[in-house]
Each structure stands twice: as structure tokens, then as C-alpha cells.
XYZ file of C-alpha atoms in Angstrom:
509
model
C 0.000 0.000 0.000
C 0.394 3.310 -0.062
C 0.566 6.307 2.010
C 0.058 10.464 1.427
C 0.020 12.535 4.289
C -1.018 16.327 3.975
C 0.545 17.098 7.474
C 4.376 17.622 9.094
C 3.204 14.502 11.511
C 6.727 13.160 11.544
C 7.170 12.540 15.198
C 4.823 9.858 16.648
C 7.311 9.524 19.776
C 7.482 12.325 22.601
C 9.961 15.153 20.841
C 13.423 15.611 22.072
C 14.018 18.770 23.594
C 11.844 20.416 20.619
C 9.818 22.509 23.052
C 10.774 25.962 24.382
C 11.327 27.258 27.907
C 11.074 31.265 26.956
C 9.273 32.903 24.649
C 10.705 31.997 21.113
C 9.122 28.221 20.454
C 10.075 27.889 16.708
C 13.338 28.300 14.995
C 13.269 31.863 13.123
C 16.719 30.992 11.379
C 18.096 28.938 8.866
C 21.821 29.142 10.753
C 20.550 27.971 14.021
C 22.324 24.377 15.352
C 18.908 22.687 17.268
C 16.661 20.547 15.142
C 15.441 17.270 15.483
C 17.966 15.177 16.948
C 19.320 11.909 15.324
C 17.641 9.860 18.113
C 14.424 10.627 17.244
C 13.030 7.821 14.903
C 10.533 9.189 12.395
C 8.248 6.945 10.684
C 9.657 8.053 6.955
C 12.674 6.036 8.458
C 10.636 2.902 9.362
C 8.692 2.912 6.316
C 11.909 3.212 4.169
C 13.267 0.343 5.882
C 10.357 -1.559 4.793
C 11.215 -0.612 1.148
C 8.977 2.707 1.130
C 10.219 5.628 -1.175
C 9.730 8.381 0.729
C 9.537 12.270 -0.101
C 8.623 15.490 2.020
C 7.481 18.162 0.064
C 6.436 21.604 1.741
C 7.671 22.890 5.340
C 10.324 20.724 7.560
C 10.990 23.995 9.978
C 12.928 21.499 12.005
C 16.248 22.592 11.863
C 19.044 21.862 9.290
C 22.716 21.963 10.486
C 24.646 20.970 13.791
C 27.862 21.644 14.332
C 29.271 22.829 10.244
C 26.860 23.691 7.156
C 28.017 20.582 5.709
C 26.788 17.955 8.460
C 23.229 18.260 7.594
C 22.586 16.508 10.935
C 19.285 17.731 11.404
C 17.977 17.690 7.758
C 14.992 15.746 6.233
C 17.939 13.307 4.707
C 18.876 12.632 7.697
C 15.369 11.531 9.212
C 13.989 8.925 6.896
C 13.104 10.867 3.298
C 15.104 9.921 0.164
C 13.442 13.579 -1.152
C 13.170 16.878 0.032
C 11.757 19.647 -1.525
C 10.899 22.967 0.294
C 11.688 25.759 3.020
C 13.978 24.523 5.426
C 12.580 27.086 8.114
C 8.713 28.255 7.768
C 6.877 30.424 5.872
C 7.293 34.170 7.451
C 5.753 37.601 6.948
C 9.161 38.768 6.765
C 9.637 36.527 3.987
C 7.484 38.852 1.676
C 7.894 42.027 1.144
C 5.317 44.180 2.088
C 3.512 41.903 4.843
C 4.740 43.284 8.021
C 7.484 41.402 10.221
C 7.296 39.324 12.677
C 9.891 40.514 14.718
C 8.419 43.780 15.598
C 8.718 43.761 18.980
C 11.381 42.459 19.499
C 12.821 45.426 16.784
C 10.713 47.804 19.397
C 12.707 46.728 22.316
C 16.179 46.046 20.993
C 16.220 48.977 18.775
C 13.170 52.127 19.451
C 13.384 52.293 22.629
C 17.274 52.185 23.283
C 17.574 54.508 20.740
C 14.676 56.509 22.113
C 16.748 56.377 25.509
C 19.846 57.728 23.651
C 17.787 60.525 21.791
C 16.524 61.691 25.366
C 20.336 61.553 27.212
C 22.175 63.300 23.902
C 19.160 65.732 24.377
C 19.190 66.179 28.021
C 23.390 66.594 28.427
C 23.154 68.851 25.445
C 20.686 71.135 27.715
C 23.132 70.762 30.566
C 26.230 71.648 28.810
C 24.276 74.797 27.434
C 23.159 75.858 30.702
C 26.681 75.568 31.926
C 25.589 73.314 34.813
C 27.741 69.848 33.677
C 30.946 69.754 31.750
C 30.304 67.303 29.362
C 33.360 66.101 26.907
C 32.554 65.957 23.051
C 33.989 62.378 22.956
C 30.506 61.424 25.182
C 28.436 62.875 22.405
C 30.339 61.011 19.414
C 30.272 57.721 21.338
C 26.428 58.176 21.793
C 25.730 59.125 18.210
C 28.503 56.495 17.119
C 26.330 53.879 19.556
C 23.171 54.849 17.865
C 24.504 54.790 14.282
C 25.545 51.246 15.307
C 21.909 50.006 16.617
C 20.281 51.319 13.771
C 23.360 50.198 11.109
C 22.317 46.373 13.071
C 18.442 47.336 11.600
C 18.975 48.053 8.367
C 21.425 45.073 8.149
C 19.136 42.397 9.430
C 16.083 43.733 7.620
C 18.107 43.896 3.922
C 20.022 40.209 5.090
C 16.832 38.647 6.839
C 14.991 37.408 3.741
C 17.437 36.030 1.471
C 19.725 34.399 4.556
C 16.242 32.866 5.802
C 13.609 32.276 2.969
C 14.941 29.878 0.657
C 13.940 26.801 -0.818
C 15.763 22.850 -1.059
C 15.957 20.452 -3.371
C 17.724 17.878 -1.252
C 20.727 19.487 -0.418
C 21.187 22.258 -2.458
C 19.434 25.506 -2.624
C 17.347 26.021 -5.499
C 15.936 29.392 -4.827
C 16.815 31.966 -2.701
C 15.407 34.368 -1.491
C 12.313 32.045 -2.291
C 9.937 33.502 -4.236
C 5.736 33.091 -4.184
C 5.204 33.653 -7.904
C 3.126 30.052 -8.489
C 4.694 28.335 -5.525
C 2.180 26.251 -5.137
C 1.693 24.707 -8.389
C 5.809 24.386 -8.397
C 5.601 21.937 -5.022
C 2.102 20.269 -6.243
C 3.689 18.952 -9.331
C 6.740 17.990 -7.789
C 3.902 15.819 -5.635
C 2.403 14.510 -8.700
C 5.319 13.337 -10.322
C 6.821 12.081 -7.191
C 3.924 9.649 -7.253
C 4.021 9.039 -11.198
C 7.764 7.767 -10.579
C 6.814 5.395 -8.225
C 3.525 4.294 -9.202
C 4.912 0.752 -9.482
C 6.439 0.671 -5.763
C 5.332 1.369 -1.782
C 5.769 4.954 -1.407
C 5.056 7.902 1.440
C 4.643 11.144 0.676
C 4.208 13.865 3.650
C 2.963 17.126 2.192
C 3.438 19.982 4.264
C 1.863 22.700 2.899
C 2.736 26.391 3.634
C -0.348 27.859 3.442
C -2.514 29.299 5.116
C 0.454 30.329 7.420
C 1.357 33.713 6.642
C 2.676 35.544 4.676
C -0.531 34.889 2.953
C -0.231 34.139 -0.996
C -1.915 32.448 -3.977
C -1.304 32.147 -7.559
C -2.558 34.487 -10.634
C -5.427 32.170 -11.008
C -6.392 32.288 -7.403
C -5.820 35.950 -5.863
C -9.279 37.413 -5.482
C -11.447 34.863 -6.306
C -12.694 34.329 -2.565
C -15.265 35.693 -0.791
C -12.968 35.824 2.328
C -10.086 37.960 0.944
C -6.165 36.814 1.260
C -6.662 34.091 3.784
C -9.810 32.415 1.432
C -7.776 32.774 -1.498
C -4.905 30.925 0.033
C -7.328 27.983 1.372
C -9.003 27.996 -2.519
C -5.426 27.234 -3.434
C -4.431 24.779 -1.316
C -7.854 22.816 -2.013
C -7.319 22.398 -5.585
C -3.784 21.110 -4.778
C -5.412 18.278 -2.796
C -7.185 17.709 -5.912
C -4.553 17.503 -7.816
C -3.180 14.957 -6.031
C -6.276 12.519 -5.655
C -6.489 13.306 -9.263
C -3.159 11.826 -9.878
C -3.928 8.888 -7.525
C -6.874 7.970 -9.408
C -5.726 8.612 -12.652
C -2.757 5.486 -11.252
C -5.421 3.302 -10.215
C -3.787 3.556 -7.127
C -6.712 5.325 -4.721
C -7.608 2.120 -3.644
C -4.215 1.457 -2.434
C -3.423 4.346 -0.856
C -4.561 6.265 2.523
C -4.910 9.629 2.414
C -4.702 11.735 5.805
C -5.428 15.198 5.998
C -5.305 17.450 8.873
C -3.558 20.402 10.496
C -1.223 20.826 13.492
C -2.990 23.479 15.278
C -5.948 25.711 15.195
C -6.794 29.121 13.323
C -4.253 31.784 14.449
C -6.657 34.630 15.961
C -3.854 37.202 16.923
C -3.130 37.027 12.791
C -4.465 40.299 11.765
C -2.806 42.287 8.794
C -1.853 45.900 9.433
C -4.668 46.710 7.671
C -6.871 45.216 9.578
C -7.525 41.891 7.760
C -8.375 39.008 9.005
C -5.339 36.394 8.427
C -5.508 33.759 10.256
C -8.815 31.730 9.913
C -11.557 31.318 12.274
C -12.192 28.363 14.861
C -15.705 28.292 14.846
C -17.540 28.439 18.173
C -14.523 27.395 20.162
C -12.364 29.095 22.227
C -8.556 30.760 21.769
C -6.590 29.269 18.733
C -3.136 28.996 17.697
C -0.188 28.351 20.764
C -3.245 28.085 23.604
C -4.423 24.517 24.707
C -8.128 25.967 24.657
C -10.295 23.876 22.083
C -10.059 26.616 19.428
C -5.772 25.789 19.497
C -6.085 21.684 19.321
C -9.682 21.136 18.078
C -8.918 20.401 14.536
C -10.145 17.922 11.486
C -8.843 15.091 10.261
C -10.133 13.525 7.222
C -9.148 10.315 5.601
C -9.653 8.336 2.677
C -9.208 4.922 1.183
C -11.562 3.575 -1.145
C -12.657 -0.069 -0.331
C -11.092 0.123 3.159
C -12.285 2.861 5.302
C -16.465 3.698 4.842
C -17.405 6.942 3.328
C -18.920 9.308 5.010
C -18.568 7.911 8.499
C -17.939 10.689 11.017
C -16.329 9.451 14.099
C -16.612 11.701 17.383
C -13.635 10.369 19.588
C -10.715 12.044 20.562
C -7.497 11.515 18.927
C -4.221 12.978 18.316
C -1.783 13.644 14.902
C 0.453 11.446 17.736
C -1.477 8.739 16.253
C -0.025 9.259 12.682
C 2.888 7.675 13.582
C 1.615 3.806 14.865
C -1.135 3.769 12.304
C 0.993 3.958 9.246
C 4.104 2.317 10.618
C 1.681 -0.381 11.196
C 0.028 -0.712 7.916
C 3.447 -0.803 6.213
C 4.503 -3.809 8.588
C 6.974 -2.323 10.748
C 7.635 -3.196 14.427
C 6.876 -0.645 16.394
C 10.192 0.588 18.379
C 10.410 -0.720 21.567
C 13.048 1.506 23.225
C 10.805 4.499 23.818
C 7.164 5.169 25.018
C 4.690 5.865 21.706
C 1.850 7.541 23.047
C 0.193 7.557 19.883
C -2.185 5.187 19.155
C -3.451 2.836 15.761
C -6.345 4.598 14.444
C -7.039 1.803 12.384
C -9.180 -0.154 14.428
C -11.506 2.999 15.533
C -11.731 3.496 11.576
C -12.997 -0.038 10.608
C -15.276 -0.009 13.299
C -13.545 -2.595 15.369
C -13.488 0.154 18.190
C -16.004 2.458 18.918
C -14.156 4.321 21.767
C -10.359 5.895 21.293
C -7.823 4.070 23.099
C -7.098 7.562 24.231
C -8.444 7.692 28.009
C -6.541 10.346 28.735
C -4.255 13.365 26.382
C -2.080 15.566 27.836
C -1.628 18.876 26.358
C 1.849 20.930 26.625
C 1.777 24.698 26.163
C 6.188 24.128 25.280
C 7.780 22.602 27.934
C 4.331 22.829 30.553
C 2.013 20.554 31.279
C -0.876 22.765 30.371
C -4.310 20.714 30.785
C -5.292 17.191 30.757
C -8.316 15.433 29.193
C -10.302 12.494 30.012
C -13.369 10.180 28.582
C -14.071 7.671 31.191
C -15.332 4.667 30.526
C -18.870 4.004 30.230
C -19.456 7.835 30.309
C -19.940 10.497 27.776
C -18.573 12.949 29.476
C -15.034 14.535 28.184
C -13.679 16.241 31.516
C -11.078 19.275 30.626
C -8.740 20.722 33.190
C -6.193 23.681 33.340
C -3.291 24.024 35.255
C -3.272 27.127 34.084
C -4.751 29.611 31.342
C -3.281 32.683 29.377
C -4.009 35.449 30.211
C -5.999 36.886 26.584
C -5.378 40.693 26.376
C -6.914 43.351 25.673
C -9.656 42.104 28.324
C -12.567 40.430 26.724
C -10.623 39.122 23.503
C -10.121 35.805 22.366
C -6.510 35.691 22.319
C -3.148 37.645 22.771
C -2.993 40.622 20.779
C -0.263 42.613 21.830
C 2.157 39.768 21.574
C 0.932 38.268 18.676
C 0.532 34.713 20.497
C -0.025 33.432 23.971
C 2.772 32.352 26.055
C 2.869 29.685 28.618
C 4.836 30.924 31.689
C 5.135 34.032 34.203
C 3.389 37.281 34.184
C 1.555 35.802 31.003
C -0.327 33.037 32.467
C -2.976 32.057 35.745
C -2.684 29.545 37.424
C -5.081 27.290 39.164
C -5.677 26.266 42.269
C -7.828 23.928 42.362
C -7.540 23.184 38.309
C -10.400 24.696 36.058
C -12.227 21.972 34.887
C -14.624 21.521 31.899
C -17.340 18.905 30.845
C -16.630 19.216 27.176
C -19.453 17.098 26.268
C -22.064 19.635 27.727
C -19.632 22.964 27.287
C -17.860 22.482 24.648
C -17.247 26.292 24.386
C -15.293 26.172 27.812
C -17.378 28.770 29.068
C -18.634 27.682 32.174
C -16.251 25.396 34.907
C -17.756 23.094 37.054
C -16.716 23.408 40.414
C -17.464 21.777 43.694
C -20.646 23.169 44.252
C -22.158 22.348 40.605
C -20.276 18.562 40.351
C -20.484 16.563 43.067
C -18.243 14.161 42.001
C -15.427 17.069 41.620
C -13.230 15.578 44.424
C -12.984 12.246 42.652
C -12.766 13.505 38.901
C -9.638 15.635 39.650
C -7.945 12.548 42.271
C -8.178 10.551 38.668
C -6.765 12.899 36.834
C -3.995 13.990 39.046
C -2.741 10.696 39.089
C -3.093 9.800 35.049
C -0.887 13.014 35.331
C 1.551 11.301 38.144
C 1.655 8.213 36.016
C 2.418 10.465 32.682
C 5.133 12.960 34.199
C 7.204 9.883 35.255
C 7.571 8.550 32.266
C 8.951 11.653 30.790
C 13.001 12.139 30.746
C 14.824 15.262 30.913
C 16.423 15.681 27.298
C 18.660 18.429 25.787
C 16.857 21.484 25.103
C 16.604 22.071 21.312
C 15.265 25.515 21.314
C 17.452 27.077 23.877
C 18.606 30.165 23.532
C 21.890 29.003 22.043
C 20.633 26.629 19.589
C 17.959 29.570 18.483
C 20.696 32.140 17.779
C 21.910 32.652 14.102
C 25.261 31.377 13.656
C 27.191 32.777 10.686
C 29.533 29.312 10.068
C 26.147 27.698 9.635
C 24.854 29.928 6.917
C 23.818 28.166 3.683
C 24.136 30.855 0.329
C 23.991 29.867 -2.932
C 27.061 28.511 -4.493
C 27.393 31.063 -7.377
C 27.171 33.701 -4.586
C 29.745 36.349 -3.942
C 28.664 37.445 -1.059
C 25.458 37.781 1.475
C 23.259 38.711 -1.110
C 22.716 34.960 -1.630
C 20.661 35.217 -4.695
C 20.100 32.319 -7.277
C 16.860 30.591 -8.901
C 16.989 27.276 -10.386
C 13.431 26.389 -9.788
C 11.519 26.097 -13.207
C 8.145 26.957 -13.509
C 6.061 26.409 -17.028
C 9.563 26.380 -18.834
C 10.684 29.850 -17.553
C 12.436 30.673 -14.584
C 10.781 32.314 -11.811
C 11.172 35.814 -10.713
């Protein structure tokens, strides 16, 4: 059989190190040395041991380089795919012109206010000097002017360097495009897809396509831009449906849709806080639920997932059970005949049984959701109950008051001054409040006492099985490191520009 995945599922273990303790959760540079470590065991390695070709098409954004720009330690290569096409990092604002940064505030504290701080001391020893009431040397003036020529020197530097050092695109190993550019991207990774799966039509393949949209920058093609109803962000999603299509097209047009299951999903809810600077909405909407993007409120982890496979799985059939993209993992090792490893804890589970009916629960009695490194909330569906209990060890704290989300910092963070904590937890009955409006407490459950003793120790049980591992997004592994930088190999110098990406016969621009 085989497998396409429209999802970056590629860990199905618990990840090593790859969640932050501070502020800055992803990595925002192509030159910094965390990433996925070498110990991790994706399941694009187990299914090519079982004689899978395997390609990743779209995002990785899980790091490339180590220790030298030649070790590729951390690359898609190196974790189970035979072929890589795409953005080694993610798909950024900064990465097109014109759509805003998303570095503001940190450019607001590093750079406006210290220079704001210098404007105000060169101003106030200037009126002191006049007044005759401080001696104050010229050589404190030029180093103050020289200090601020230097922060904003830094500015311009970073924002003329940022995009071509950071938005490029692979082709294995070597950079095909850089700075990437939008012009059709879509169509230039969706037939890569199709004739990924034309060339091995005859053999097991898996193919994990990780689309960039609808993460902004928001983009489309010529044939999409302004077609939707819902501006940028519905052109984007009118895009990214037809490149499904094309790929069940392909499939079909094989005579391999019976052969192959399709899995579609995304790794997080809409983005709320994603609003353009004119006042667009960018980042989707979650429906009725609550919060969205980097919160563990239902409107962050309450997403779809739709499969298909002719002749195997029933169409149509709408299963209400909770899951997890952990699950990915054990469901298609399985199905290609691999062991599972044995050295680690999986806490996915095989969907495959709740799909052919065989279940009718999810093995899933309890998830456990992490906001980074913290042990945000913890769900459970007891047996012989319908009732989903939800609780919070603590919440964000969504700002400006009454909003559904974090504005002013663009996403909700997960320790500190940002969050509150609870004591006792806040608990939810999904089933009846699904909204997470209204927590039950002891006076409206009864049973509150005894709900929260069973989850505290599914928690007990869960935290010691977790082991301390190197953290992969600490500060030092975030930082760009110039000896990592990849350029182009015709490049000169930091401009880094080259395009060898072909699209209808023509190069790009």
C-alpha cells in the first residue's frame, strides 16, 4: 500500500528537547544548530526500511545543520526521506515584502526604545552643557551618536540580510531558490507531488505534504488571488484545495486510490492574533470554540482530520472520539509492517481499528496537552461515560480584556506574568460545554473531588515517564550562527541570490 500525508506529523514519539522554555518556540533561522535530533526515529525512516520511497514536500521547519553547514545533521535526509523539496525554516511575513514582520517587537525593544533612551540623554546633556551646569566632553556625544549609528546600522542590516539568509527553498541538499519567491509556488511543489507519485507508481511509497499555506505571509497564484469571498486568507485555502485535488487526481488517474490512505489534517488551530496591518483578518476562524493557535483551549487543538481509502475505510462515516496527529505515527508504521520501536514510550495510538469499526471508543483515556515545555491541561473520557472532563493548570491570560486571544504579543505564552494559574484546576465537561465557558466546580459537580484525584494521578503516572532531554530551542541553539549559513554557491557574497526552480519552462522571478 500506499501512504500520502497532507501534514508535518513526523514525530509519533514524545519530541526531544523540541519545546521551548522562553518565549521563542520555533526556529526563526536557517543558521541555528537545534533541530530534530538523530535519536528521534521518524516513521519516513521505518517505512523506508520496509522498502517505502519516501519524499517530504512543503515545510520541515525542524532545523538543518549541527555543528558545520556541511553535516546536515538535522535535515529531512537525515530523518527517513530519500526527497526533500521545500523551506527549510517556515513560511514568514518577513519573507514577503510588504507583509509586516514578525519581529516587531522584538525590533521595538532592541532597537526604538534604546535609541529613544539615547535621543533623550544626547538631548538632556546637550541642555546641561548649554546651561553651563555639567561639563560634558565631546567624545561622550560622538560615542552616543557612534552607539546609535551602530543600533540602527544592526536594523537596516538584518532587515536587507533577513529574507534572502532565511527564505529559501531545497531540493535535497542544495538551494534552489533563494530568497524564495511566491510567484506560483504552489503549483511548483504540487507537481513535484504529482510526479513524485508518477515515478513510483509501481512501488510502496510515502509522501508527507506539508503545505505552507494558510500560514502567513498569505499568498496564492494568478489564477487564485481574489477569487474568494474571504479575501487573502480564502484565497490561500481555494489554493491549497485544488492542490489536494490535484493529487487525488493523480492517484486515481494510477489506479492507485484504492491502495493508498490519504490523511489530511492540520497541526494546530486558526491563528486569531493574525491580523494584517490593515486590519484583515489572516488567520482563519475556529468556529464556536475558544482561543486558537499556541493556547491549549479547544479553538488551538480542536482540529479535522479527514481520511480516505476507497474499499477500506467507509465513506462518510464521522467518528466523534478524541485523537491525536500522535497517532499518525503507529497507524501507518503499522500498515506498512513495521515493528513498532520498543526503546521508547509511543503515546500515539493505531487509528485503524476505531476506523474499521472494530473500536467504537479511542484508546485515548486520557491526552495531555503541553503549552512548550508545561504541562498545560489534561483530558479524560471515562469509561462508560460520555462525558469529556477538561482541566487547566493554568490559562493565558488573553489581552486586551474580553478578547479571544493575545494581541499585543501576537501569540499566547505559557509561563510568568503571562499566564494564571489554578488552584484547584479549572475543569470543563466538554461534552455539555464544549465552548469552555462555564467550569464546574465543587458546588455544581459533586463528584469534583474524585474527577480531579483521577486525573492527578493519570498526570503522576504520565510525568514519570517523561526524561529530561537536551533542550533544542534554547537560547543558544535559536541564535543565528554565521559558520552555519547556507548561500547559494554562485554567490559572492550575502546577497545569496540564485533561482533554479523552473516553472512552465521559464524561470521564476
Amino acid at each position: 500500500m500506499t501512504l500520502a500525508l497532507e501534514t508535518l506529523g513526523v514525530m509519533g514519539t514524545r519530541p526531544s528537547g523540541m519545546a521551548a522554555r522562553n518565549r521563542v518556540g520555533v526556529f526563526l533561522f536557517s543558521a541555528s544548530s537545534g533541530g530534530l535530533p538523530s535519536s528521534e526515529i521518524t516513521f519516513a525512516k521505518l517505512l523506508k526500511n520496509q522498502g517505502y520511497s519516501t519524499a517530504l514536500i512543503g515545510k520541515w521547519h525542524l532545523g538543518v545543520h549541527c555543528q558545520n553547514k556541511t553535516d546536515f545533521c538535522h535535515h529531512p535526509l537525515n530523518h527517513g526521506f530519500d526527497y526533500f523539496h521545500g523551506l527549510p525554516v517556515t513560511n514568514l511575513r518577513d519573507c514577503k515584502p510588504g507583509q509586516g514582520s514578525v519581529f516587531t517587537s522584538g525590533i521595538r525593544l532592541l532597537v526604538f526604545i534604546p535609541l529613544q533612551i539615547i535621543v533623550i540623554g544626547l538631548l538632556t546633556l546637550a541642555a546641561l552643557k548649554w546651561l553651563a551646569l555639567v561639563h560634558v566632553p565631546r567624545a561622550v556625544f560622538f560615542c552616543l551618536l557612534l552607539l546609535a549609528a551602530a543600533i540602527l546600522g544592526s536594523l537596516l542590516c538584518f532587515l536587507h540580510y533577513f529574507r534572502p539568509l532565511n527564505c529559501f527553498l531545497f531540493k535535497n541538499y542544495d538551494i534552489t531558490q533563494q530568497p524564495l519567491s511566491y510567484d506560483n509556488l504552489t503549483q511548483r511543489l504540487t507537481a513535484d507531488a504529482t510526479e513524485f507519485i508518477q515515478r513510483n507508481a509501481e512501488t510502496p511509497f510515502l509522501l508527507v505534504m506539508s503545505y505552507l499555506q494558510v500560514h502567513t505571509a498569505l499568498f496564492a497564484s494568478k489564477s487564485f488571488t481574489g477569487k474568494s469571498r474571504h479575501g487573502a486568507y480564502g484565497d490561500a485555502v481555494e489554493e491549497m484545495d485544488w492542490s489536494v485535488g490535484q493529487i487525488m487526481n493523480v492517484l486515481e488517474e494510477l489506479n492507485l486510490a484504492n491502495n493508498t490512505l490519504v490523511y489530511f489534517t492540520s497541526d494546530q488551530g486558526a491563528h486569531v492574533e493574525e491580523v494584517s496591518p490593515r486590519g484583515e483578518v489572516h488567520g482563519g476562524s475556529n468556529g464556536i470554540y475558544k482561543g486558537g493557535k499556541a493556547n491549549n483551549w479547544e479553538g488551538g487543538i480542536r482540529v479535522p482530520g479527514l481520511l480516505r481509502w476507497p474499499g477500506v475505510l467507509q465513506a462518510g462515516l464521522e467518528i466523534h472520539e478524541p485523537t491525536s496527529n500522535m497517532d499518525v505515527f503507529p497507524t501507518v508504521v503499522k500498515l506498512a509492517g513495521s515493528p513498532l520501536p520498543e526503546d521508547r514510550v509511543i503515546d500515539g495510538q493505531d487509528l485503524m481499528p476505531l476506523l474499521l469499526g472494530q473500536r467504537q471508543r479511542s484508546e485515548h483515556e486520557f491526552l495531555f496537552h503541553y503549552c512548550n515545555v508545561y504541562l498545560n491541561a489534561v483530558r479524560w473520557h471515562p469509561p462508560n461515560s460520555t462525558s469529556i472532563w477538561k482541566a487547566f493548570f493554568f490559562t493565558p491570560k488573553f489581552t486586551p480584556e474580553g478578547a479571544n486571544g493575545c494581541f499585543p504579543t501576537h501569540v499566547c505564552f505559557c509561563y510568568g506574568q503571562f499566564v494564571t494559574h489554578h488552584h484547584p484546576p479549572l475543569l470543563f465537561d466538554l461534552s455539555k460545554d464544549p465552548r469552555e465557558r462555564n467550569p464546574v466546580t465543587p458546588a455544581t459537580e459533586p463528584r469534583f473531588p474524585e474527577i480531579m484525584e483521577a486525573m492527578q494521578q493519570a498526570v503522576d503516572r504520565h510525568t514519570q515517564t517523561v526524561q529530561k532531554v537536551p533542550n533544542q530551542l534554547s537560547v543558544g541553539n535559536l541564535l543565528w550562527k554565521p559558520w552555519l549559513q547556507m548561500c547559494c554557491s554562485s554567490a559572492s557574497s550575502l546577497s545569496c541570490q540564485c533561482d533554479r526552480e523552473k516553472q512552465d519552462g521559464a524561470v521564476s522571478r
